[in-house]
mmCIF file with all atom_site columns, C-alpha atoms in Angstrom:
data_model
loop_
_atom_site.group_PDB
_atom_site.id
_atom_site.type_symbol
_atom_site.label_atom_id
_atom_site.label_alt_id
_atom_site.label_comp_id
_atom_site.label_asym_id
_atom_site.label_entity_id
_atom_site.label_seq_id
_atom_site.pdbx_PDB_ins_code
_atom_site.Cartn_x
_atom_site.Cartn_y
_atom_site.Cartn_z
_atom_site.occupancy
_atom_site.B_iso_or_equiv
_atom_site.pdbx_formal_charge
_atom_site.auth_seq_id
_atom_site.auth_comp_id
_atom_site.auth_asym_id
_atom_site.auth_atom_id
_atom_site.pdbx_PDB_model_num
ATOM 1   C CA . UNK A 1 1   ? -17.021 8.155   -6.657 1.00 75.00 ? 1   UNK A CA 1
ATOM 2   C CA . UNK A 1 2   ? -13.757 8.432   -5.728 1.00 76.00 ? 2   UNK A CA 1
ATOM 3   C CA . UNK A 1 3   ? -11.256 5.566   -5.148 1.00 91.00 ? 3   UNK A CA 1
ATOM 4   C CA . UNK A 1 4   ? -7.934  4.611   -4.207 1.00 95.00 ? 4   UNK A CA 1
ATOM 5   C CA . UNK A 1 5   ? -6.468  2.489   -6.845 1.00 95.00 ? 5   UNK A CA 1
ATOM 6   C CA . UNK A 1 6   ? -3.603  -0.106  -6.256 1.00 96.00 ? 6   UNK A CA 1
ATOM 7   C CA . UNK A 1 7   ? -1.162  -2.263  -8.291 1.00 96.00 ? 7   UNK A CA 1
ATOM 8   C CA . UNK A 1 8   ? -0.801  -4.883  -9.093 1.00 97.00 ? 8   UNK A CA 1
ATOM 9   C CA . UNK A 1 9   ? -3.426  -6.472  -7.569 1.00 95.00 ? 9   UNK A CA 1
ATOM 10  C CA . UNK A 1 10  ? -1.537  -9.998  -7.200 1.00 97.00 ? 10  UNK A CA 1
ATOM 11  C CA . UNK A 1 11  ? 2.547   -10.259 -7.149 1.00 97.00 ? 11  UNK A CA 1
ATOM 12  C CA . UNK A 1 12  ? 4.045   -13.509 -7.081 1.00 97.00 ? 12  UNK A CA 1
ATOM 13  C CA . UNK A 1 13  ? 8.058   -13.209 -5.887 1.00 97.00 ? 13  UNK A CA 1
ATOM 14  C CA . UNK A 1 14  ? 10.983  -15.112 -4.662 1.00 97.00 ? 14  UNK A CA 1
ATOM 15  C CA . UNK A 1 15  ? 12.298  -14.865 -1.164 1.00 97.00 ? 15  UNK A CA 1
ATOM 16  C CA . UNK A 1 16  ? 15.008  -12.300 -0.953 1.00 97.00 ? 16  UNK A CA 1
ATOM 17  C CA . UNK A 1 17  ? 13.475  -10.235 -3.717 1.00 97.00 ? 17  UNK A CA 1
ATOM 18  C CA . UNK A 1 18  ? 12.383  -6.605  -3.745 1.00 97.00 ? 18  UNK A CA 1
ATOM 19  C CA . UNK A 1 19  ? 8.698   -5.665  -4.186 1.00 98.00 ? 19  UNK A CA 1
ATOM 20  C CA . UNK A 1 20  ? 7.271   -2.225  -4.857 1.00 97.00 ? 20  UNK A CA 1
ATOM 21  C CA . UNK A 1 21  ? 3.368   -2.002  -4.120 1.00 98.00 ? 21  UNK A CA 1
ATOM 22  C CA . UNK A 1 22  ? 1.919   1.182   -5.624 1.00 97.00 ? 22  UNK A CA 1
ATOM 23  C CA . UNK A 1 23  ? -1.013  3.324   -4.709 1.00 97.00 ? 23  UNK A CA 1
ATOM 24  C CA . UNK A 1 24  ? -2.973  6.063   -6.110 1.00 96.00 ? 24  UNK A CA 1
ATOM 25  C CA . UNK A 1 25  ? -4.825  7.808   -3.145 1.00 94.00 ? 25  UNK A CA 1
ATOM 26  C CA . UNK A 1 26  ? -7.775  9.687   -3.512 1.00 93.00 ? 26  UNK A CA 1
ATOM 27  C CA . UNK A 1 27  ? -6.693  12.935  -4.950 1.00 89.00 ? 27  UNK A CA 1
ATOM 28  C CA . UNK A 1 28  ? -7.808  15.474  -2.226 1.00 88.00 ? 28  UNK A CA 1
ATOM 29  C CA . UNK A 1 29  ? -7.062  13.019  0.727  1.00 91.00 ? 29  UNK A CA 1
ATOM 30  C CA . UNK A 1 30  ? -3.685  14.177  2.644  1.00 90.00 ? 30  UNK A CA 1
ATOM 31  C CA . UNK A 1 31  ? -3.095  11.448  4.788  1.00 92.00 ? 31  UNK A CA 1
ATOM 32  C CA . UNK A 1 32  ? -2.283  7.682   3.471  1.00 94.00 ? 32  UNK A CA 1
ATOM 33  C CA . UNK A 1 33  ? -1.885  4.523   4.989  1.00 95.00 ? 33  UNK A CA 1
ATOM 34  C CA . UNK A 1 34  ? -0.397  1.055   4.398  1.00 96.00 ? 34  UNK A CA 1
ATOM 35  C CA . UNK A 1 35  ? -2.064  -1.694  6.211  1.00 96.00 ? 35  UNK A CA 1
ATOM 36  C CA . UNK A 1 36  ? -1.537  -5.603  5.931  1.00 96.00 ? 36  UNK A CA 1
ATOM 37  C CA . UNK A 1 37  ? -4.042  -8.490  6.186  1.00 94.00 ? 37  UNK A CA 1
ATOM 38  C CA . UNK A 1 38  ? -2.435  -12.129 6.269  1.00 93.00 ? 38  UNK A CA 1
ATOM 39  C CA . UNK A 1 39  ? -5.021  -14.484 5.101  1.00 89.00 ? 39  UNK A CA 1
ATOM 40  C CA . UNK A 1 40  ? -8.072  -15.190 7.143  1.00 84.00 ? 40  UNK A CA 1
ATOM 41  C CA . UNK A 1 41  ? -6.457  -13.085 9.977  1.00 87.00 ? 41  UNK A CA 1
ATOM 42  C CA . UNK A 1 42  ? -6.940  -9.191  11.307 1.00 88.00 ? 42  UNK A CA 1
ATOM 43  C CA . UNK A 1 43  ? -5.804  -6.280  9.544  1.00 91.00 ? 43  UNK A CA 1
ATOM 44  C CA . UNK A 1 44  ? -2.544  -4.924  10.801 1.00 93.00 ? 44  UNK A CA 1
ATOM 45  C CA . UNK A 1 45  ? -1.307  -1.311  10.727 1.00 92.00 ? 45  UNK A CA 1
ATOM 46  C CA . UNK A 1 46  ? 1.889   -0.599  8.933  1.00 95.00 ? 46  UNK A CA 1
ATOM 47  C CA . UNK A 1 47  ? 2.536   3.063   8.385  1.00 95.00 ? 47  UNK A CA 1
ATOM 48  C CA . UNK A 1 48  ? 0.818   6.295   8.274  1.00 92.00 ? 48  UNK A CA 1
ATOM 49  C CA . UNK A 1 49  ? 2.201   9.253   5.873  1.00 92.00 ? 49  UNK A CA 1
ATOM 50  C CA . UNK A 1 50  ? 1.613   12.887  6.175  1.00 90.00 ? 50  UNK A CA 1
ATOM 51  C CA . UNK A 1 51  ? 3.217   15.855  4.584  1.00 87.00 ? 51  UNK A CA 1
ATOM 52  C CA . UNK A 1 52  ? 5.880   13.590  2.547  1.00 87.00 ? 52  UNK A CA 1
ATOM 53  C CA . UNK A 1 53  ? 6.977   12.128  5.853  1.00 91.00 ? 53  UNK A CA 1
ATOM 54  C CA . UNK A 1 54  ? 6.033   9.127   8.038  1.00 93.00 ? 54  UNK A CA 1
ATOM 55  C CA . UNK A 1 55  ? 3.939   10.132  10.878 1.00 91.00 ? 55  UNK A CA 1
ATOM 56  C CA . UNK A 1 56  ? 3.867   6.889   12.666 1.00 90.00 ? 56  UNK A CA 1
ATOM 57  C CA . UNK A 1 57  ? 4.737   3.461   11.984 1.00 92.00 ? 57  UNK A CA 1
ATOM 58  C CA . UNK A 1 58  ? 4.312   -0.038  13.637 1.00 91.00 ? 58  UNK A CA 1
ATOM 59  C CA . UNK A 1 59  ? 6.402   -2.610  15.101 1.00 91.00 ? 59  UNK A CA 1
ATOM 60  C CA . UNK A 1 60  ? 5.973   -4.429  11.846 1.00 93.00 ? 60  UNK A CA 1
ATOM 61  C CA . UNK A 1 61  ? 7.342   -1.746  10.028 1.00 95.00 ? 61  UNK A CA 1
ATOM 62  C CA . UNK A 1 62  ? 10.946  -2.541  10.573 1.00 93.00 ? 62  UNK A CA 1
ATOM 63  C CA . UNK A 1 63  ? 13.967  -1.444  8.050  1.00 93.00 ? 63  UNK A CA 1
ATOM 64  C CA . UNK A 1 64  ? 12.698  -4.209  5.561  1.00 95.00 ? 64  UNK A CA 1
ATOM 65  C CA . UNK A 1 65  ? 10.091  -1.768  4.586  1.00 97.00 ? 65  UNK A CA 1
ATOM 66  C CA . UNK A 1 66  ? 9.798   1.905   3.294  1.00 97.00 ? 66  UNK A CA 1
ATOM 67  C CA . UNK A 1 67  ? 7.479   4.337   1.709  1.00 96.00 ? 67  UNK A CA 1
ATOM 68  C CA . UNK A 1 68  ? 7.839   7.122   -0.431 1.00 94.00 ? 68  UNK A CA 1
ATOM 69  C CA . UNK A 1 69  ? 5.384   9.488   -2.477 1.00 91.00 ? 69  UNK A CA 1
ATOM 70  C CA . UNK A 1 70  ? 7.651   9.885   -5.528 1.00 86.00 ? 70  UNK A CA 1
ATOM 71  C CA . UNK A 1 71  ? 5.117   12.351  -7.159 1.00 86.00 ? 71  UNK A CA 1
ATOM 72  C CA . UNK A 1 72  ? 1.912   14.208  -6.627 1.00 78.00 ? 72  UNK A CA 1
ATOM 73  C CA . UNK A 1 73  ? -0.103  11.191  -7.069 1.00 86.00 ? 73  UNK A CA 1
ATOM 74  C CA . UNK A 1 74  ? 1.369   7.970   -6.302 1.00 92.00 ? 74  UNK A CA 1
ATOM 75  C CA . UNK A 1 75  ? 2.382   6.531   -2.956 1.00 95.00 ? 75  UNK A CA 1
ATOM 76  C CA . UNK A 1 76  ? 4.433   3.547   -2.697 1.00 96.00 ? 76  UNK A CA 1
ATOM 77  C CA . UNK A 1 77  ? 5.379   0.797   -0.168 1.00 97.00 ? 77  UNK A CA 1
ATOM 78  C CA . UNK A 1 78  ? 8.663   -1.047  -0.868 1.00 97.00 ? 78  UNK A CA 1
ATOM 79  C CA . UNK A 1 79  ? 9.414   -4.281  0.644  1.00 97.00 ? 79  UNK A CA 1
ATOM 80  C CA . UNK A 1 80  ? 13.224  -5.514  0.672  1.00 95.00 ? 80  UNK A CA 1
ATOM 81  C CA . UNK A 1 81  ? 14.571  -8.835  0.651  1.00 94.00 ? 81  UNK A CA 1
ATOM 82  C CA . UNK A 1 82  ? 11.054  -10.602 1.255  1.00 96.00 ? 82  UNK A CA 1
ATOM 83  C CA . UNK A 1 83  ? 10.498  -13.077 3.554  1.00 96.00 ? 83  UNK A CA 1
ATOM 84  C CA . UNK A 1 84  ? 8.010   -16.100 3.113  1.00 96.00 ? 84  UNK A CA 1
ATOM 85  C CA . UNK A 1 85  ? 5.957   -14.376 6.243  1.00 95.00 ? 85  UNK A CA 1
ATOM 86  C CA . UNK A 1 86  ? 5.547   -11.545 4.060  1.00 96.00 ? 86  UNK A CA 1
ATOM 87  C CA . UNK A 1 87  ? 2.710   -13.001 1.960  1.00 97.00 ? 87  UNK A CA 1
ATOM 88  C CA . UNK A 1 88  ? -0.232  -10.959 2.722  1.00 97.00 ? 88  UNK A CA 1
ATOM 89  C CA . UNK A 1 89  ? -2.834  -8.719  1.304  1.00 96.00 ? 89  UNK A CA 1
ATOM 90  C CA . UNK A 1 90  ? -1.395  -5.123  1.441  1.00 97.00 ? 90  UNK A CA 1
ATOM 91  C CA . UNK A 1 91  ? -4.014  -2.394  1.555  1.00 97.00 ? 91  UNK A CA 1
ATOM 92  C CA . UNK A 1 92  ? -3.308  1.320   0.824  1.00 97.00 ? 92  UNK A CA 1
ATOM 93  C CA . UNK A 1 93  ? -5.678  3.678   2.383  1.00 95.00 ? 93  UNK A CA 1
ATOM 94  C CA . UNK A 1 94  ? -6.329  7.735   2.595  1.00 94.00 ? 94  UNK A CA 1
ATOM 95  C CA . UNK A 1 95  ? -8.135  9.759   4.632  1.00 92.00 ? 95  UNK A CA 1
ATOM 96  C CA . UNK A 1 96  ? -9.138  13.684  3.912  1.00 89.00 ? 96  UNK A CA 1
ATOM 97  C CA . UNK A 1 97  ? -7.945  14.341  7.772  1.00 84.00 ? 97  UNK A CA 1
ATOM 98  C CA . UNK A 1 98  ? -5.726  13.047  10.608 1.00 80.00 ? 98  UNK A CA 1
ATOM 99  C CA . UNK A 1 99  ? -6.036  12.602  14.073 1.00 79.00 ? 99  UNK A CA 1
ATOM 100 C CA . UNK A 1 100 ? -9.318  11.145  14.763 1.00 78.00 ? 100 UNK A CA 1
ATOM 101 C CA . UNK A 1 101 ? -10.150 11.280  11.270 1.00 79.00 ? 101 UNK A CA 1
ATOM 102 C CA . UNK A 1 102 ? -7.695  8.249   11.025 1.00 80.00 ? 102 UNK A CA 1
ATOM 103 C CA . UNK A 1 103 ? -10.503 6.346   12.050 1.00 84.00 ? 103 UNK A CA 1
ATOM 104 C CA . UNK A 1 104 ? -12.360 6.559   8.556  1.00 89.00 ? 104 UNK A CA 1
ATOM 105 C CA . UNK A 1 105 ? -10.316 5.303   5.794  1.00 92.00 ? 105 UNK A CA 1
ATOM 106 C CA . UNK A 1 106 ? -10.959 4.671   2.146  1.00 94.00 ? 106 UNK A CA 1
ATOM 107 C CA . UNK A 1 107 ? -9.156  1.481   1.072  1.00 95.00 ? 107 UNK A CA 1
ATOM 108 C CA . UNK A 1 108 ? -8.239  0.330   -2.083 1.00 96.00 ? 108 UNK A CA 1
ATOM 109 C CA . UNK A 1 109 ? -8.848  -3.072  -3.339 1.00 94.00 ? 109 UNK A CA 1
ATOM 110 C CA . UNK A 1 110 ? -5.440  -4.412  -2.169 1.00 96.00 ? 110 UNK A CA 1
ATOM 111 C CA . UNK A 1 111 ? -2.312  -6.373  -3.565 1.00 97.00 ? 111 UNK A CA 1
ATOM 112 C CA . UNK A 1 112 ? -1.944  -9.862  -2.696 1.00 97.00 ? 112 UNK A CA 1
ATOM 113 C CA . UNK A 1 113 ? 1.900   -10.824 -2.454 1.00 98.00 ? 113 UNK A CA 1
ATOM 114 C CA . UNK A 1 114 ? 3.070   -14.421 -2.398 1.00 97.00 ? 114 UNK A CA 1
ATOM 115 C CA . UNK A 1 115 ? 6.370   -15.145 -1.823 1.00 97.00 ? 115 UNK A CA 1
ATOM 116 C CA . UNK A 1 116 ? 7.692   -18.301 -2.452 1.00 96.00 ? 116 UNK A CA 1
ATOM 117 C CA . UNK B 2 1   ? -1.219  -4.643  25.493 1.00 69.00 ? 1   UNK B CA 1
ATOM 118 C CA . UNK B 2 2   ? -4.120  -3.489  23.436 1.00 80.00 ? 2   UNK B CA 1
ATOM 119 C CA . UNK B 2 3   ? -6.746  -5.699  22.205 1.00 89.00 ? 3   UNK B CA 1
ATOM 120 C CA . UNK B 2 4   ? -9.953  -5.944  20.793 1.00 93.00 ? 4   UNK B CA 1
ATOM 121 C CA . UNK B 2 5   ? -12.693 -8.891  21.538 1.00 96.00 ? 5   UNK B CA 1
ATOM 122 C CA . UNK B 2 6   ? -15.558 -9.689  19.041 1.00 97.00 ? 6   UNK B CA 1
ATOM 123 C CA . UNK B 2 7   ? -17.189 -12.961 18.230 1.00 97.00 ? 7   UNK B CA 1
ATOM 124 C CA . UNK B 2 8   ? -15.368 -14.937 15.571 1.00 96.00 ? 8   UNK B CA 1
ATOM 125 C CA . UNK B 2 9   ? -18.882 -15.705 14.046 1.00 97.00 ? 9   UNK B CA 1
ATOM 126 C CA . UNK B 2 10  ? -22.687 -14.914 14.067 1.00 97.00 ? 10  UNK B CA 1
ATOM 127 C CA . UNK B 2 11  ? -25.415 -16.366 12.393 1.00 97.00 ? 11  UNK B CA 1
ATOM 128 C CA . UNK B 2 12  ? -28.801 -14.902 11.690 1.00 96.00 ? 12  UNK B CA 1
ATOM 129 C CA . UNK B 2 13  ? -31.586 -15.053 9.168  1.00 96.00 ? 13  UNK B CA 1
ATOM 130 C CA . UNK B 2 14  ? -32.591 -13.035 6.425  1.00 96.00 ? 14  UNK B CA 1
ATOM 131 C CA . UNK B 2 15  ? -34.705 -10.054 7.293  1.00 96.00 ? 15  UNK B CA 1
ATOM 132 C CA . UNK B 2 16  ? -33.854 -10.166 10.991 1.00 97.00 ? 16  UNK B CA 1
ATOM 133 C CA . UNK B 2 17  ? -31.818 -8.153  13.171 1.00 97.00 ? 17  UNK B CA 1
ATOM 134 C CA . UNK B 2 18  ? -28.145 -8.959  14.568 1.00 97.00 ? 18  UNK B CA 1
ATOM 135 C CA . UNK B 2 19  ? -25.889 -7.110  17.125 1.00 98.00 ? 19  UNK B CA 1
ATOM 136 C CA . UNK B 2 20  ? -22.211 -7.704  16.571 1.00 98.00 ? 20  UNK B CA 1
ATOM 137 C CA . UNK B 2 21  ? -20.599 -6.780  20.268 1.00 98.00 ? 21  UNK B CA 1
ATOM 138 C CA . UNK B 2 22  ? -16.897 -5.148  20.751 1.00 97.00 ? 22  UNK B CA 1
ATOM 139 C CA . UNK B 2 23  ? -15.048 -4.607  23.811 1.00 97.00 ? 23  UNK B CA 1
ATOM 140 C CA . UNK B 2 24  ? -11.480 -2.905  23.669 1.00 95.00 ? 24  UNK B CA 1
ATOM 141 C CA . UNK B 2 25  ? -8.482  -2.565  25.743 1.00 92.00 ? 25  UNK B CA 1
ATOM 142 C CA . UNK B 2 26  ? -5.975  0.201   24.017 1.00 86.00 ? 26  UNK B CA 1
ATOM 143 C CA . UNK B 2 27  ? -3.572  2.792   25.252 1.00 81.00 ? 27  UNK B CA 1
ATOM 144 C CA . UNK B 2 28  ? -5.521  6.026   24.376 1.00 83.00 ? 28  UNK B CA 1
ATOM 145 C CA . UNK B 2 29  ? -8.806  6.065   22.530 1.00 86.00 ? 29  UNK B CA 1
ATOM 146 C CA . UNK B 2 30  ? -9.850  8.348   19.489 1.00 87.00 ? 30  UNK B CA 1
ATOM 147 C CA . UNK B 2 31  ? -13.064 6.794   18.507 1.00 92.00 ? 31  UNK B CA 1
ATOM 148 C CA . UNK B 2 32  ? -14.389 3.180   17.159 1.00 95.00 ? 32  UNK B CA 1
ATOM 149 C CA . UNK B 2 33  ? -15.073 2.377   13.906 1.00 95.00 ? 33  UNK B CA 1
ATOM 150 C CA . UNK B 2 34  ? -16.741 -0.736  11.975 1.00 97.00 ? 34  UNK B CA 1
ATOM 151 C CA . UNK B 2 35  ? -15.603 -1.634  8.885  1.00 96.00 ? 35  UNK B CA 1
ATOM 152 C CA . UNK B 2 36  ? -17.194 -4.219  6.245  1.00 96.00 ? 36  UNK B CA 1
ATOM 153 C CA . UNK B 2 37  ? -15.281 -6.646  4.357  1.00 94.00 ? 37  UNK B CA 1
ATOM 154 C CA . UNK B 2 38  ? -16.700 -9.249  1.884  1.00 94.00 ? 38  UNK B CA 1
ATOM 155 C CA . UNK B 2 39  ? -14.303 -12.355 1.054  1.00 89.00 ? 39  UNK B CA 1
ATOM 156 C CA . UNK B 2 40  ? -11.373 -11.346 -1.258 1.00 84.00 ? 40  UNK B CA 1
ATOM 157 C CA . UNK B 2 41  ? -12.490 -7.232  -0.899 1.00 88.00 ? 41  UNK B CA 1
ATOM 158 C CA . UNK B 2 42  ? -11.005 -4.379  0.688  1.00 91.00 ? 42  UNK B CA 1
ATOM 159 C CA . UNK B 2 43  ? -12.340 -3.489  3.968  1.00 92.00 ? 43  UNK B CA 1
ATOM 160 C CA . UNK B 2 44  ? -15.366 -0.617  3.687  1.00 95.00 ? 44  UNK B CA 1
ATOM 161 C CA . UNK B 2 45  ? -16.077 1.863   6.540  1.00 94.00 ? 45  UNK B CA 1
ATOM 162 C CA . UNK B 2 46  ? -19.514 1.387   7.807  1.00 95.00 ? 46  UNK B CA 1
ATOM 163 C CA . UNK B 2 47  ? -19.850 3.869   11.009 1.00 94.00 ? 47  UNK B CA 1
ATOM 164 C CA . UNK B 2 48  ? -17.958 5.908   13.335 1.00 94.00 ? 48  UNK B CA 1
ATOM 165 C CA . UNK B 2 49  ? -18.607 6.540   17.213 1.00 95.00 ? 49  UNK B CA 1
ATOM 166 C CA . UNK B 2 50  ? -16.486 9.139   18.649 1.00 92.00 ? 50  UNK B CA 1
ATOM 167 C CA . UNK B 2 51  ? -18.628 10.060  21.394 1.00 93.00 ? 51  UNK B CA 1
ATOM 168 C CA . UNK B 2 52  ? -21.316 7.551   23.595 1.00 96.00 ? 52  UNK B CA 1
ATOM 169 C CA . UNK B 2 53  ? -24.381 6.820   22.190 1.00 96.00 ? 53  UNK B CA 1
ATOM 170 C CA . UNK B 2 54  ? -26.044 5.427   18.967 1.00 97.00 ? 54  UNK B CA 1
ATOM 171 C CA . UNK B 2 55  ? -25.213 6.382   15.659 1.00 94.00 ? 55  UNK B CA 1
ATOM 172 C CA . UNK B 2 56  ? -27.353 5.260   12.756 1.00 94.00 ? 56  UNK B CA 1
ATOM 173 C CA . UNK B 2 57  ? -26.655 4.895   9.430  1.00 89.00 ? 57  UNK B CA 1
ATOM 174 C CA . UNK B 2 58  ? -29.811 3.576   7.227  1.00 92.00 ? 58  UNK B CA 1
ATOM 175 C CA . UNK B 2 59  ? -29.885 0.044   8.256  1.00 95.00 ? 59  UNK B CA 1
ATOM 176 C CA . UNK B 2 60  ? -26.853 0.387   10.283 1.00 96.00 ? 60  UNK B CA 1
ATOM 177 C CA . UNK B 2 61  ? -26.420 1.467   13.920 1.00 96.00 ? 61  UNK B CA 1
ATOM 178 C CA . UNK B 2 62  ? -23.242 1.430   15.891 1.00 97.00 ? 62  UNK B CA 1
ATOM 179 C CA . UNK B 2 63  ? -23.257 2.265   19.718 1.00 98.00 ? 63  UNK B CA 1
ATOM 180 C CA . UNK B 2 64  ? -20.511 3.412   22.229 1.00 97.00 ? 64  UNK B CA 1
ATOM 181 C CA . UNK B 2 65  ? -19.847 3.290   25.919 1.00 97.00 ? 65  UNK B CA 1
ATOM 182 C CA . UNK B 2 66  ? -16.356 4.358   26.438 1.00 94.00 ? 66  UNK B CA 1
ATOM 183 C CA . UNK B 2 67  ? -17.050 4.241   30.365 1.00 94.00 ? 67  UNK B CA 1
ATOM 184 C CA . UNK B 2 68  ? -17.259 0.081   29.584 1.00 95.00 ? 68  UNK B CA 1
ATOM 185 C CA . UNK B 2 69  ? -15.005 0.203   26.904 1.00 95.00 ? 69  UNK B CA 1
ATOM 186 C CA . UNK B 2 70  ? -17.723 -1.415  24.724 1.00 96.00 ? 70  UNK B CA 1
ATOM 187 C CA . UNK B 2 71  ? -19.459 -0.917  21.483 1.00 97.00 ? 71  UNK B CA 1
ATOM 188 C CA . UNK B 2 72  ? -21.709 -2.474  19.245 1.00 98.00 ? 72  UNK B CA 1
ATOM 189 C CA . UNK B 2 73  ? -22.620 -2.676  15.482 1.00 98.00 ? 73  UNK B CA 1
ATOM 190 C CA . UNK B 2 74  ? -26.614 -3.323  14.924 1.00 98.00 ? 74  UNK B CA 1
ATOM 191 C CA . UNK B 2 75  ? -27.636 -4.510  11.249 1.00 97.00 ? 75  UNK B CA 1
ATOM 192 C CA . UNK B 2 76  ? -31.345 -4.569  10.460 1.00 97.00 ? 76  UNK B CA 1
ATOM 193 C CA . UNK B 2 77  ? -33.449 -5.507  7.812  1.00 97.00 ? 77  UNK B CA 1
ATOM 194 C CA . UNK B 2 78  ? -30.551 -8.283  7.168  1.00 97.00 ? 78  UNK B CA 1
ATOM 195 C CA . UNK B 2 79  ? -30.100 -9.078  3.468  1.00 97.00 ? 79  UNK B CA 1
ATOM 196 C CA . UNK B 2 80  ? -28.098 -11.875 1.759  1.00 96.00 ? 80  UNK B CA 1
ATOM 197 C CA . UNK B 2 81  ? -25.516 -8.898  0.685  1.00 95.00 ? 81  UNK B CA 1
ATOM 198 C CA . UNK B 2 82  ? -24.741 -8.221  4.191  1.00 97.00 ? 82  UNK B CA 1
ATOM 199 C CA . UNK B 2 83  ? -22.789 -11.754 4.543  1.00 97.00 ? 83  UNK B CA 1
ATOM 200 C CA . UNK B 2 84  ? -19.429 -10.475 5.155  1.00 97.00 ? 84  UNK B CA 1
ATOM 201 C CA . UNK B 2 85  ? -16.765 -10.176 8.080  1.00 96.00 ? 85  UNK B CA 1
ATOM 202 C CA . UNK B 2 86  ? -17.205 -6.949  10.030 1.00 97.00 ? 86  UNK B CA 1
ATOM 203 C CA . UNK B 2 87  ? -14.444 -5.714  12.020 1.00 96.00 ? 87  UNK B CA 1
ATOM 204 C CA . UNK B 2 88  ? -14.556 -3.336  14.844 1.00 96.00 ? 88  UNK B CA 1
ATOM 205 C CA . UNK B 2 89  ? -11.281 -0.903  15.183 1.00 94.00 ? 89  UNK B CA 1
ATOM 206 C CA . UNK B 2 90  ? -10.140 1.759   17.859 1.00 93.00 ? 90  UNK B CA 1
ATOM 207 C CA . UNK B 2 91  ? -7.734  4.582   16.849 1.00 87.00 ? 91  UNK B CA 1
ATOM 208 C CA . UNK B 2 92  ? -5.138  4.289   19.647 1.00 82.00 ? 92  UNK B CA 1
ATOM 209 C CA . UNK B 2 93  ? -3.181  7.216   21.050 1.00 77.00 ? 93  UNK B CA 1
ATOM 210 C CA . UNK B 2 94  ? -0.797  7.385   18.230 1.00 76.00 ? 94  UNK B CA 1
ATOM 211 C CA . UNK B 2 95  ? -3.799  7.725   15.934 1.00 75.00 ? 95  UNK B CA 1
ATOM 212 C CA . UNK B 2 96  ? -3.152  4.167   14.520 1.00 82.00 ? 96  UNK B CA 1
ATOM 213 C CA . UNK B 2 97  ? -6.241  1.800   13.622 1.00 86.00 ? 97  UNK B CA 1
ATOM 214 C CA . UNK B 2 98  ? -6.164  -1.175  15.928 1.00 90.00 ? 98  UNK B CA 1
ATOM 215 C CA . UNK B 2 99  ? -8.525  -3.771  14.465 1.00 92.00 ? 99  UNK B CA 1
ATOM 216 C CA . UNK B 2 100 ? -10.355 -6.777  16.241 1.00 93.00 ? 100 UNK B CA 1
ATOM 217 C CA . UNK B 2 101 ? -9.867  -10.090 14.575 1.00 93.00 ? 101 UNK B CA 1
ATOM 218 C CA . UNK B 2 102 ? -13.421 -9.855  12.990 1.00 95.00 ? 102 UNK B CA 1
ATOM 219 C CA . UNK B 2 103 ? -16.769 -11.345 12.885 1.00 97.00 ? 103 UNK B CA 1
ATOM 220 C CA . UNK B 2 104 ? -18.089 -13.438 10.122 1.00 96.00 ? 104 UNK B CA 1
ATOM 221 C CA . UNK B 2 105 ? -21.983 -13.028 9.238  1.00 97.00 ? 105 UNK B CA 1
ATOM 222 C CA . UNK B 2 106 ? -23.563 -15.590 8.087  1.00 97.00 ? 106 UNK B CA 1
ATOM 223 C CA . UNK B 2 107 ? -27.274 -14.929 7.221  1.00 96.00 ? 107 UNK B CA 1
ATOM 224 C CA . UNK B 2 108 ? -29.769 -17.988 6.332  1.00 94.00 ? 108 UNK B CA 1
ATOM 225 C CA . UNK B 2 109 ? -32.511 -17.776 3.873  1.00 91.00 ? 109 UNK B CA 1
#
C-alpha cells in the first residue's frame, strides 16, 4: 500500500539552529501538507502546497517556516532559528485531490523535533 | 473563532458499541472527517461525511447533521486494538482541516 515517508524520525537540535524535515508524498498525489502536534495536544494545520506553491497557510506558519519541493519526489519543511516551542511532532500528509478532498489525507509517521 | 468539541475520554468494554460525538463551529464547512491515532503513531483516516446522514465502513460508522453542526463516530464490536485517540476534523472555508482535541478511547476486557 502506498505510503508517505518522512525523515528523520527524530531530530534533536539546539535553540536557534535550522532544521529541515523531509517527506516523500504518495507518488500520484498532487496536494501536500504539513501539520504539527505538540505532545498530548491536537493536530494543527501549518501549510498546504499545490502546483509548486503554497495554497494555504495558518497563523502558525510565519516567516520562520518555509516549504519547498526541490525535486519530483521530495517535499521539505524548513524551520529557521528554532525555538523551544517548536518542539512537536511534525506530520507530512498528501491527498490526490484538493478542495473537500483535503479532508481525506494520508499521513506519514511523523518527525519528532526536540529543541533544547 | 473556530472550534470542535469532543469528549476527552471514553471507556467501553470489549465487544460493546461506543459513540464519540463531535460538535463544531467553523468558518465554512467542507465535510467532517474522523481519524484514529495510536500512541506515538500517525493519524489514520477512518471516515468522511460531506452530506447529512450515515456512512458505514465495516465496524465503523459516521454520522453528520449539518443543521445541528454535529456528527458522531460509532464503533461496533469493539476490539482491544481499537484503543486509541479519535479525532474529528472539519474542512473550513480555506480547505484547511481544523481538528478537535481528540477522544481517548479506553477499552476494557
